[in-house]
Backbone as a ProteinNet text record, in pm:
[ID]
protein_1_A
[PRIMARY]
XXXXXXXXXXXXXXXXXXXXXXXXXXXXXXXXXXXXXXXXXXXXXXXXXXXXXXXXXXXXXXXXXXXXXXXXXXXXXXXXXXXXXXXXXXXXXXXXXXXXXXXXXXXXXXXXX
[TERTIARY]
-430.6	-332.8	-293	-221.9	-176	-257.1	-289.8	-376.7	-332.8	-388.5	-349.5	-395.6	-320.6	-357.6	-448.2	-557	-648.8	-613.8	-582.9	-547.3	-656.9	-617.4	-710.3	-705	-801.7	-808	-900.1	-852.8	-931.3	-1044.1	-1166.5	-1280.7	-1275.5	-1327.3	-1336.4	-1478.1	-1492.5	-1623.9	-1699.4	-1828.7	-1909.8	-1881.1	-1861.7	-1834.1	-1957.7	-1987.7	-2094	-2029.6	-2019	-1956.6	-2051.7	-2029.2	-2114.7	-2070	-2166.1	-2136	-2032.2	-1933.5	-1826.2	-1705.1	-1722.7	-1611.3	-1531.2	-1423.3	-1344.6	-1374.3	-1367.6	-1383.8	-1258.5	-1193.6	-1073.2	-1101.3	-1067.2	-1089.2	-953.2	-946.3	-824.1	-833.4	-720.8	-715.9	-587	-598.7	-479.2	-500.2	-388.5	-396	-288	-297.9	-204.4	-133.2	-115.5	-53.9	98.2	153.5	298	344.3	472.6	530.6	533.5	522	523.1	392.2	287.2	159.5	157.8	243.3	259.3	182.6	121.2	42.8	-100.4	-150.1	-285.7	-366.1	-489.6	-581.4	-705.8	-757.6	-881.1	-985.7	-1107.5	-1219.1	-1340.1	-1429.2	-1555.6	-1668.3	-1780.1	-1901.4	-2014	-2059.4	-2172.2	-2301.8	-2411.2	-2539.2	-2576.6	-2609.1	-2651.2	-2538.9	-2413.7	-2299.4	-2208.8	-2115.6	-2017.5	-1901.1	-1823.7	-1707.7	-1599.7	-1534.8	-1428.3	-1304.9	-1189	-1064.2	-1034.9	-998.2	-963.3	-813.1	-740.8	-598.3	-525.3	-397	-305.4	-192.4	-153	-44.7	51.6	173.9	272	333.6	403	455.7	549.7	523	607.9	635.3	536.6	547.1	423.8	429.1	312.6	203.8	78.8	-29.7	-46	-91	-113.3	-264.1	-323.7	-468.2	-505.6	-620.2	-675.1	-711.2	-710.4	-735	-862.8	-971.6	-1097.7	-1089.2	-988.9	-976.4	-848.5	-770.1	-637.9	-643.8	-738.4	-742.8	-818.9	-877.6	-956.6	-867.8	-899.6	-834.3	-926.1	-1011.9	-1115	-1060.9	-956.3	-909.8	-761.5	-724	-582.8	-567.4	-451.1	-419.8	-278.8	-263.4	-132.5	-107.3	17.2	55.6	191	192.1	318.5	400.2	335.1	407.2	332.3	389.8	332.6	196	172.7	51.3	-65.7	-50.4	-163.4	-161.4	-278.6	-291.4	-420	-431.1	-553	-595.9	-725.1	-785.5	-881.2	-870	-954.2	-1037	-1165.1	-1256.3	-1274.7	-1236.9	-1238.4	-1365.9	-1403	-1515.6	-1640	-1688.4	-1797.4	-1922.7	-1982.4	-2112.9	-2198.7	-2330.7	-2416.5	-2379.1	-2327.3	-2290.5	-2171.7	-2102.6	-1992.2	-2039.7	-2168.3	-2222.9	-2204.8	-2143.8	-2123.2	-2040.6	-2000.2	-1914	-1771.6	-1679.3	-1537.7	-1463.9	-1376.9	-1308.4	-1158.2	-1084.5	-941.1	-910.8	-804.5	-756.2	-604.9	-542	-396.2	-351.7	-228.6	-173.1	-27.2	17.6	157	237.9	359.1	450.1	474.1	482.5	517.3	605.8	695.7	784.5	748.4	765.4	744.3	870.8	919.9	1037.2	992.1	1052.1	1024.7	1156.4	1150.2	1269.9	1254.4	1355.5	1354	1424.5	1393.8	1461.1	1563.1
2314.4	2207.3	2173.8	2104.1	2069.8	2115.6	2099.4	2150.4	2280.9	2311	2432.7	2558.4	2663.6	2793.8	2866	2916.4	2992.9	3140.1	3209.3	3350.9	3432.7	3516.8	3606.1	3741.8	3767.6	3894.3	3987.4	4106.5	4202.8	4257.7	4261.1	4301.6	4448.6	4475	4612.9	4664.1	4793.3	4855	4849.1	4869.5	4886	5024.8	5032.2	5160.8	5211.6	5336	5404	5524.6	5521.6	5631.8	5679.6	5802.7	5860.9	5815.9	5811.9	5781.6	5880.7	5829.3	5912	5921.4	5890.8	5891.8	5762	5754.8	5632.9	5571	5439.4	5368.4	5286.3	5309.9	5236	5146.4	5020.3	4919.7	4882.5	4879.5	4840.8	4693.1	4623.9	4486	4468.4	4410.3	4380.8	4249.5	4189	4061.8	4057.7	3958.8	3945.3	3810.1	3756.1	3624	3630.3	3747.6	3760	3779.4	3807.1	3845.3	3733.1	3607.2	3499.7	3493	3557.8	3565.1	3694.7	3700.9	3826.1	3828.3	3718.8	3715.1	3757.8	3857.6	3907.8	3900.4	3855.3	3839.9	3924	3985.3	4063.2	4000.9	3986	3923.1	4015.9	3992.5	4066.6	3968.5	3987.5	3912.2	4010.3	4016.1	4101.9	4029	4100.9	4035.7	3931.8	3811.7	3704.9	3636.4	3670.6	3610.5	3539.6	3461.5	3395.3	3490.2	3458	3539	3522.2	3634.2	3632.5	3700.3	3639.9	3704	3818.4	3933.1	4049.8	4063	4049.3	4080.2	4004.7	3982.8	3922.3	4021.6	4042.5	4136.1	4076.9	4125	4101.4	4236.1	4242.6	4370.2	4435.4	4562.5	4648.3	4593.5	4525.7	4480.8	4529.7	4521.3	4558.2	4452.9	4495.1	4397.8	4315.2	4191.4	4098.5	4079.3	4154.6	4148.1	4026.4	3969	3858.2	3908.7	3819	3862.7	3943.9	3908.8	3983.1	4125.9	4155.3	4287.4	4359	4298.7	4351.6	4480.1	4492.4	4608.2	4726.5	4706.3	4812.9	4904.1	5030.5	5125.8	5151.4	5055.7	5068.3	5046	4963.6	4920.5	4950.3	4974	4976.8	4894.2	4835.8	4758.9	4795	4821.1	4854.9	4768.9	4730.9	4648.5	4695.8	4791.5	4848.7	4756.8	4657.2	4563.4	4431	4333	4198.2	4191.1	4276.4	4263.4	4351.3	4433	4518.6	4553.3	4592.7	4636	4714.2	4778.9	4851.7	4814.7	4828	4802	4917.2	4979.5	5094.8	5065.9	5095.4	5093.9	5239.7	5273	5412.6	5446.7	5575.4	5629.3	5540.3	5532.2	5441.2	5463.2	5351.4	5348.9	5247.5	5252.3	5158.6	5011	4977.3	4838.1	4788	4877.4	4836.8	4784.4	4800.8	4754.4	4603.8	4559.4	4417.2	4395.4	4271.6	4235.1	4222.7	4285.3	4279.9	4213.6	4119	4039.7	4047.2	4035.2	4010.9	3877.7	3814.6	3689.8	3694.6	3625.9	3619.8	3474.5	3455.4	3321.1	3323.8	3215.1	3203	3157	3205.4	3165.7	3015.4	2953.8	2812.4	2789.5	2695	2656.7	2517.7	2495.4	2363.2	2322	2206	2152.9	2046.8	2047.5	1942.6	1875.3	1746.6	1670	1613	1628.1	1568.6	1434.9	1352.3	1222.3	1215.4
2327.3	2335.3	2192.9	2142.3	2011.5	1892.9	1792.7	1691.1	1624.9	1511.2	1439.4	1512.2	1493.3	1549.3	1450.6	1499.4	1415	1431.1	1319.6	1330.7	1397.9	1490	1558.7	1490	1405.1	1332.5	1409	1433.3	1508.7	1421.8	1472.9	1390.1	1350.7	1232.8	1183.3	1203.7	1199.9	1212.8	1080.7	1089.5	969.2	913.8	783.8	720.7	647.8	668.9	595.5	529.3	399.8	326.3	217.1	172.5	69.1	-69.9	-160.6	-299.8	-351.4	-423	-476.3	-384.4	-254.8	-160.4	-170.7	-96.4	-82.4	53.6	62.1	189.3	214.4	327.5	362.7	482.5	466.8	569.7	629.1	760.7	831.4	869.1	865.8	912.3	991.7	1109.6	1188.2	1262.5	1301.7	1373.3	1480.9	1567.2	1678.7	1674.6	1554.7	1540	1529.2	1507.5	1497	1353.6	1340.2	1211	1108.2	1149.5	1050	971.3	1021.2	949.1	868.3	767.9	693.6	561.7	522.8	399.6	431.3	357.6	381.8	252.6	265.2	152.8	179.7	74.5	83.9	-7.3	45.7	-24.5	-22	-118	-121.4	-150	-80.7	-109.4	-133.1	-257.8	-293	-262.1	-239.2	-208.4	-315	-269.7	-360	-434.7	-405.6	-474.4	-375.6	-430	-345.5	-318.4	-218.6	-183	-290.2	-327.4	-427.5	-371.5	-398	-357.6	-452.6	-396	-476.1	-490.2	-377	-378.6	-267.9	-292	-194.8	-173	-47.4	-17.9	84.4	79.1	184.7	217.1	328.1	375.9	275.1	248.3	164.9	24.6	-33.5	-172.9	-248.2	-380.3	-459.9	-442.3	-430.4	-416.8	-543.5	-527	-638.2	-654.4	-747.9	-769.9	-852.6	-822.1	-899.9	-1039.7	-1141.1	-1279	-1298.2	-1230	-1245.6	-1193.4	-1112.3	-1050.1	-1090.4	-1175.8	-1210	-1290.6	-1382	-1469.8	-1410.4	-1296.9	-1236.4	-1153	-1155.4	-1065.7	-946.4	-920.7	-818.2	-677.4	-664.6	-533.9	-513.6	-389.1	-351.3	-224.2	-208.9	-88.4	-44.8	84.7	139.7	262.4	278.9	393.1	443.9	537	583.2	673.2	734.3	820.5	824.7	893.6	894.9	962.9	1061.4	1141.8	1099.8	995.6	958.7	810.3	762.2	624.6	605.7	490.9	456.8	315.2	293.8	163.3	136.9	18.8	-14.6	-138.8	-129	-243.6	-281.8	-405.1	-447.9	-524.8	-518.8	-594.2	-577.9	-457.6	-423.5	-506.8	-545.2	-611.9	-536.8	-551.3	-477.8	-500.3	-617.1	-647.5	-564.9	-495.4	-408.8	-273.9	-244.6	-118.1	-105.5	3.2	25.7	150.2	171.3	282.9	231.8	300.9	266.1	381.2	348.9	449.9	430.2	538.9	527.1	594.6	549.8	609.5	606.3	700.7	703.8	702.2	655.5	645.6	685.2	744.6	782.7	662.8	654.7	546.8	552.5	436	430.1	309	320.7	211.1	164.9	36.2	-19.2	-92.5	-61.9	-130.9	-229	-346.1	-443.9	-478.6	-497.9	-531.6	-671	-751.3	-884.6	-881.3	-980.7	-982.1	-1092
[MASK]
+++++++++++++++++++++++++++++++++++++++++++++++++++++++++++++++++++++++++++++++++++++++++++++++++++++++++++++++++

């Protein structure tokens, strides 16, 4: 009944990949085309969750400063309802939880005096 809608993100499988390989994570949702903003996060053991990248459909990903200079990750978003995130050249230190989240577009108006 009334209240905010919570995005329904379809769960991904656990990935087991070999050292040196790439791991690609799929993310999709059923909230519709207005939820076109996608965020990818990582939580390493014993650490807090950190945002890695923000993407929208068919644009270049916007990596957070701590991850901007690395060629470790790629993010692709071919449409509003799905995207992929790849961790390249896996090493044991990449072991952790990786999350995606989606957000609906919003506009903010400001008025000057």
